[in-house]
Amino acid sequence: MADKKVEAITSMEDFAQWYTDVVVKSDLTGYTSVKGFMVLKPAGYAIWELIQRQLDDRFKATGVENVYLPMLIPEGLLQKEKDHVEGFAPEVAWVTHGGLTELQEKLCVRPTSETLFCDFYQKDITSYRDLPKVYNQWCSVVRWEKETRPFLRSREFLWQEGHTAHATAEEAQERTIQMLNVYADFCEEVLAIPVIKGQKSEKEKFAGAVATYTIEALMHDGKALQSGTSHNFGDGFAKAFGVQYTDKENHLQYVHQTSWGVTTRLIGAIIMVHGDDNGLKLPPRVAPTQVMIVPIQQKKEGVLEKAEELRERLSKVSRVKVDDTDKSPGFKFAECEMRGIPLRVEIGPRDIENNQCVVVRRDTGEKISVNLDDLETTVTELLETIQKDMLEAARAHRDSHTYVAKNWDEFVDTVNNKPGFIKAMWCGETECEENIKAETGATTRCMPFEQENLGETCVCCGKPAKKMVYFGRAY
Amino acid sequence: MADKKVEAITSMEDFAQWYTDVVVKSDLTGYTSVKGFMVLKPAGYAIWELIQRQLDDRFKATGVENVYLPMLIPEGLLQKEKDHVEGFAPEVAWVTHGGLTELQEKLCVRPTSETLFCDFYQKDITSYRDLPKVYNQWCSVVRWEKETRPFLRSREFLWQEGHTAHATAEEAQERTIQMLNVYADFCEEVLAIPVIKGQKSEKEKFAGAVATYTIEALMHDGKALQSGTSHNFGDGFAKAFGVQYTDKENHLQYVHQTSWGVTTRLIGAIIMVHGDDNGLKLPPRVAPTQVMIVPIQQKKEGVLEKAEELRERLSKVSRVKVDDTDKSPGFKFAECEMRGIPLRVEIGPRDIENNQCVVVRRDTGEKISVNLDDLETTVTELLETIQKDMLEAARAHRDSHTYVAKNWDEFVDTVNNKPGFIKAMWCGETECEENIKAETGATTRCMPFEQENLGETCVCCGKPAKKMVYFGRAY
C-alpha cells in the first residue's frame, strides 16, 4: 500500500526473523490458506523467471532438450527401484480418488521424476542411435515436509530436473560433472554466489544414486546451503526399469543415467548471501528491476517528464522503472533498498538545471553524481561492477568464514564459536559422520574436488583419514 | 530411429486416425504408463515454449505480471463458490494422504485456480491502491477426463490462467475483452489460425462466471475447436470469498474479477488446421526448426562443409539445423515434411558448383532455385510469406466451410452434409440449444461480436430470434 511506511525489518542478528521479514516485506511471497505451501508474488516469480531463462540458455548450449512428463506417478512405478521408494515414499502426497470414484491404483504427486523418465525411456529407447537422451523439465514437485520455510523448505517448490540416458558409464559420469559445472558457473556468474563443488558422502547421497555431487554455498549467518545437485545413477535404475538398447554389435545393453536439479531454493540463497539490514540485495543479472528512477519534487514542472525521458533512454541498456507514485522520496529510497534494486537514480529540478543526476548503489550505498550525457554508459558499467563486487564480497565472506579443524577439540570449538565452513579430514565411515552430527549438529557438506591434505587422521575417530571434507551446519 | 522408414500416415479421410498418426510420428508426444496422461517430447514441448514465450510477451505488454500459486486446493476452499464447485468437483483428483498419514482435510489437484486466487486476493488486497491486480500463472492442471486424446483432452494439460481483480465492473469487462483480443491476435499472427470471437451461451459458460467469451477455430475436418476463453466473474467470487477494498471515500467495496486461459490444446489446433496427408505443417513463428538443410551426396568433398556454412549464415535469420545423419535424402525429405518444418534447403555438389541451392516450401511444395548470395534474404522473405499464406489458406478453408441455415431443414441438412460452422438465428433459450444438440450433435459455439441479421425467427423453435449464433460439432 502506498500509504504504509516501510517498516523496519528485524536486524540480521536474529537471522531467522530477519529472513522472514525480508521475504514478506520485499513482496517476494504471499500468504495462502494451503498449509505448508507458498505463493510466489510478482517480485519473487520474476526472479525465478530470470533464473529459468538464463539457466535454460546454458542447458540448451550443452544440448539439453526440454520435455514434460505427467505430474502423477502410479504407486507401482514408484516402487520399482528399492532405494528410491524408501527415500521418497514417506514424504509424498497420495491421490486416491479421481472425480467421484476411488482409484484402483493410487498415484503420488511427483516428488521427483526418475521413475517416470525411466518408464518413458524404457518405451522410447531401442537402439544406440536413440542415445544419448539429454532431457530436462521445468515443473513443480511436492514433498510432504513437516516444517516449512519460504524458498528453503516448502511442500511444493518449483525446479528443473534433468534426466539423461547414455550408452556408457563414462559418458554418464561426464554429463553428471558437466551439469554440476553449469550450476556452479551459473551461481557465480549470475547469482554472484561462490560455491564449493564436491561429492556427497554415502549417507547424504540421493536415494538410488551411485554418486551425488553438490554445490554448497555459505549463507551470511555461516550456515551452509546445498544449492544444486547432480547424480550419477549408473545402470541401477535402468536395471530396475529394463531400459535397454542394442549396441552397434547388436547386443542388448543397459543405459547409464544421470539426473540434476536446482530449485526456487536459489532465491533463498540470494536473500541469505547478499541481504543486509536494509533488506534484499539483488545481483543485477537476476534483478527484475535493475534501475529505479526516483523523481525529486516531482510536482515541479519538467521533473516527471525528465524522469520518463531517462527511463526511455535507460530501457535500452537495463530493466528500468520510474517510481512516480505519491509517496515521499525517502519512502521510495527505503523501498528500493528493501526490494534490493541494484541502482537508484535520483533526479530533481536542481539536477536537471545542472544536467546531472545522482546514482546510488544498493550494494555499497555509494552516491555518484553523473552527467546526464554519460548516463547509459555509467549505468551499464555500474551494473557490471556491482555484479562483480557482489560476487567478490560473497567470496570474501565465505573465505573469512571457512575454518580448518585438525582435531576434535578444534572442531567442536569452531562449530560452537565460529559459524561457517569447517574443513577437516575424515576416515570415510558413516559412523563418524553420524557421531559428528549428533555431537555438534554439523554435517558433511561435501568432499570437495579440490582436496587439501590437512593431516593424516580423521578429525572424529583418529583413524587414518581418506578425504578432506567440508562440514557445516546446514539449512 | 535412424534406420526405420518414415511410415506413411493414414489419409486425412480418416481424420481421427490421421490425427493420432501425426501426433506420434512427428514425435510430439510419447507414451507413459500413467493412464490418460501424456508426455510432451522435445518436438512438442518446443512448440509450447514458443507459444509461451510469444504469448507471455503480449501479456506483459498489457501489464500482466506472473505469479505462482499452490497446486493443491483444500476442499473447503473449492466449495466456497457454489456454481464453481458443482462444475469442477466431479472431475478433480483428490489427495487424501500426505506421507504416511491421512489428511484432516482432503485437497484436490487444481483443475483451475479461481479459488486460490480469491483466497490470495482476499489477504493481499485492502485498498483501492492495491488495484488492479493483473496476475497470470503458467502451470499444469488436472481434470479427471474419461476419454482422452493428445492435446485435445487429457487428464493433465499445460496452460496459463490469468486472474485479475478490479475496482469497477467496467474495468473488469474491459480486461475480459482485452485478453480475448490478445488471444485472437496471437492465434492469427503467430499460429496462422483465424478465429471467431464471441460470447458463450448461458449453458456453455464457465462455472461461476457472469459471462464467458471465446475464440472458436475451424479444424480441417469441419469441426469447431474452442481455442481460448476469457471470463468476466462480476463480483460473485468476491462475495463468496470476501475480497473487498476500501475505495477513495473509505467505503468497503467488492472487487470485480476476470480469468482467461489457453492450453496445450492450441497445439492440437495447429495440427488440425494446417496438417495434410504428409503430416504436420508448422507456421514459421511456432516452428522450433524453421529451416532444415539437407546435404545431397553428403560424402562428397565439401558438401557437409558447405551445409554447415549455410547453417551458420542462416542461423542469424532463422532457427536452422543440418540433417547430416546417414539416412537417405528421400527419407530426410519425408521426415522434414512429417515434422512440419516450413523450409527445406537442399545442397549438393552440383548446386555448390553453380553457387545455388534448392529451397522447398512445406506449405505448398514449391521448389525454388536460389542463388547462394541471396540465401538469407530469400529465406527471411519466404518464412514471412509462408506465415501469411498459411493464415490465408486457413481463412479460405474456414470461410468456404461456413454456412447459413435459415430454417430447421437447412440446419439439419447442413450439419449432416456440410461439415463446418453454421450461422443461424436463435431465440436465446437453453431448451432450443439442448434440442439442437440432441437432434444434430451441433452445439452453440458462440454469439459472435460481429452479428448479422439472417432472419427474424429462431432456427429451431420459430419464436422471435435474439442472436445470430455460430453452431458446429465440436472437439
Coordinates of N, CA, C and O in Angstrom, one line a residue, chain B residues 50 190 282-290 319 342 382-384 386-388 390:
Chain B
L50 N 7.6 -21.9 -27.6 CA 7.4 -20.8 -28.5 C 6.1 -20.1 -28.3 O 6.0 -18.9 -28.4
V190 N 0.5 -15.5 -35.0 CA 1.5 -16.5 -34.6 C 1.2 -17.9 -35.1 O 2.0 -18.6 -35.7
L282 N 3.9 -26.7 -39.8 CA 4.0 -25.7 -38.7 C 4.2 -24.3 -39.3 O 5.0 -24.0 -40.2
P283 N 3.4 -23.3 -38.8 CA 3.6 -21.9 -39.1 C 5.0 -21.5 -38.7 O 5.4 -21.9 -37.5
P284 N 5.8 -20.8 -39.4 CA 7.2 -20.5 -39.1 C 7.3 -19.9 -37.7 O 8.3 -20.2 -37.0
R285 N 6.4 -19.1 -37.2 CA 6.6 -18.5 -35.9 C 6.5 -19.4 -34.7 O 6.9 -19.1 -33.6
V286 N 5.9 -20.6 -34.9 CA 5.9 -21.6 -33.8 C 6.7 -22.9 -34.3 O 6.5 -23.9 -33.6
A287 N 7.5 -22.8 -35.3 CA 8.3 -23.9 -35.7 C 9.6 -23.9 -35.0 O 10.4 -23.0 -35.2
P288 N 9.9 -24.9 -34.1 CA 11.1 -24.9 -33.4 C 12.3 -25.0 -34.4 O 13.3 -24.4 -34.1
T289 N 12.2 -25.7 -35.4 CA 13.1 -25.7 -36.5 C 12.4 -25.1 -37.7 O 11.4 -25.7 -38.2
Q290 N 12.9 -24.0 -38.2 CA 12.2 -23.3 -39.3 C 12.8 -23.7 -40.7 O 12.1 -23.8 -41.7
R319 N 15.7 -20.2 -37.1 CA 16.0 -21.4 -36.4 C 16.3 -22.5 -37.4 O 15.4 -23.0 -38.0
P342 N 9.0 -25.7 -42.0 CA 8.5 -24.8 -43.0 C 9.3 -24.8 -44.3 O 8.8 -24.8 -45.4
L382 N 10.7 -15.8 -47.5 CA 9.9 -17.0 -47.6 C 9.2 -17.3 -46.3 O 8.0 -17.7 -46.3
L383 N 9.9 -17.2 -45.2 CA 9.3 -17.6 -43.9 C 8.1 -16.6 -43.6 O 7.0 -17.0 -43.1
E384 N 8.3 -15.3 -44.0 CA 7.2 -14.4 -43.8 C 6.0 -14.7 -44.7 O 4.8 -14.7 -44.4
I386 N 5.3 -17.6 -46.0 CA 4.6 -18.9 -45.6 C 3.6 -18.6 -44.4 O 2.5 -19.0 -44.4
Q387 N 4.1 -17.8 -43.5 CA 3.3 -17.4 -42.3 C 2.0 -16.8 -42.8 O 0.9 -17.2 -42.4
K388 N 2.1 -15.9 -43.7 CA 1.0 -15.1 -44.3 C 0.1 -16.1 -45.1 O -1.2 -16.1 -44.9
M390 N -0.2 -19.3 -44.9 CA -0.9 -20.3 -44.1 C -2.1 -19.7 -43.5 O -3.2 -20.4 -43.4

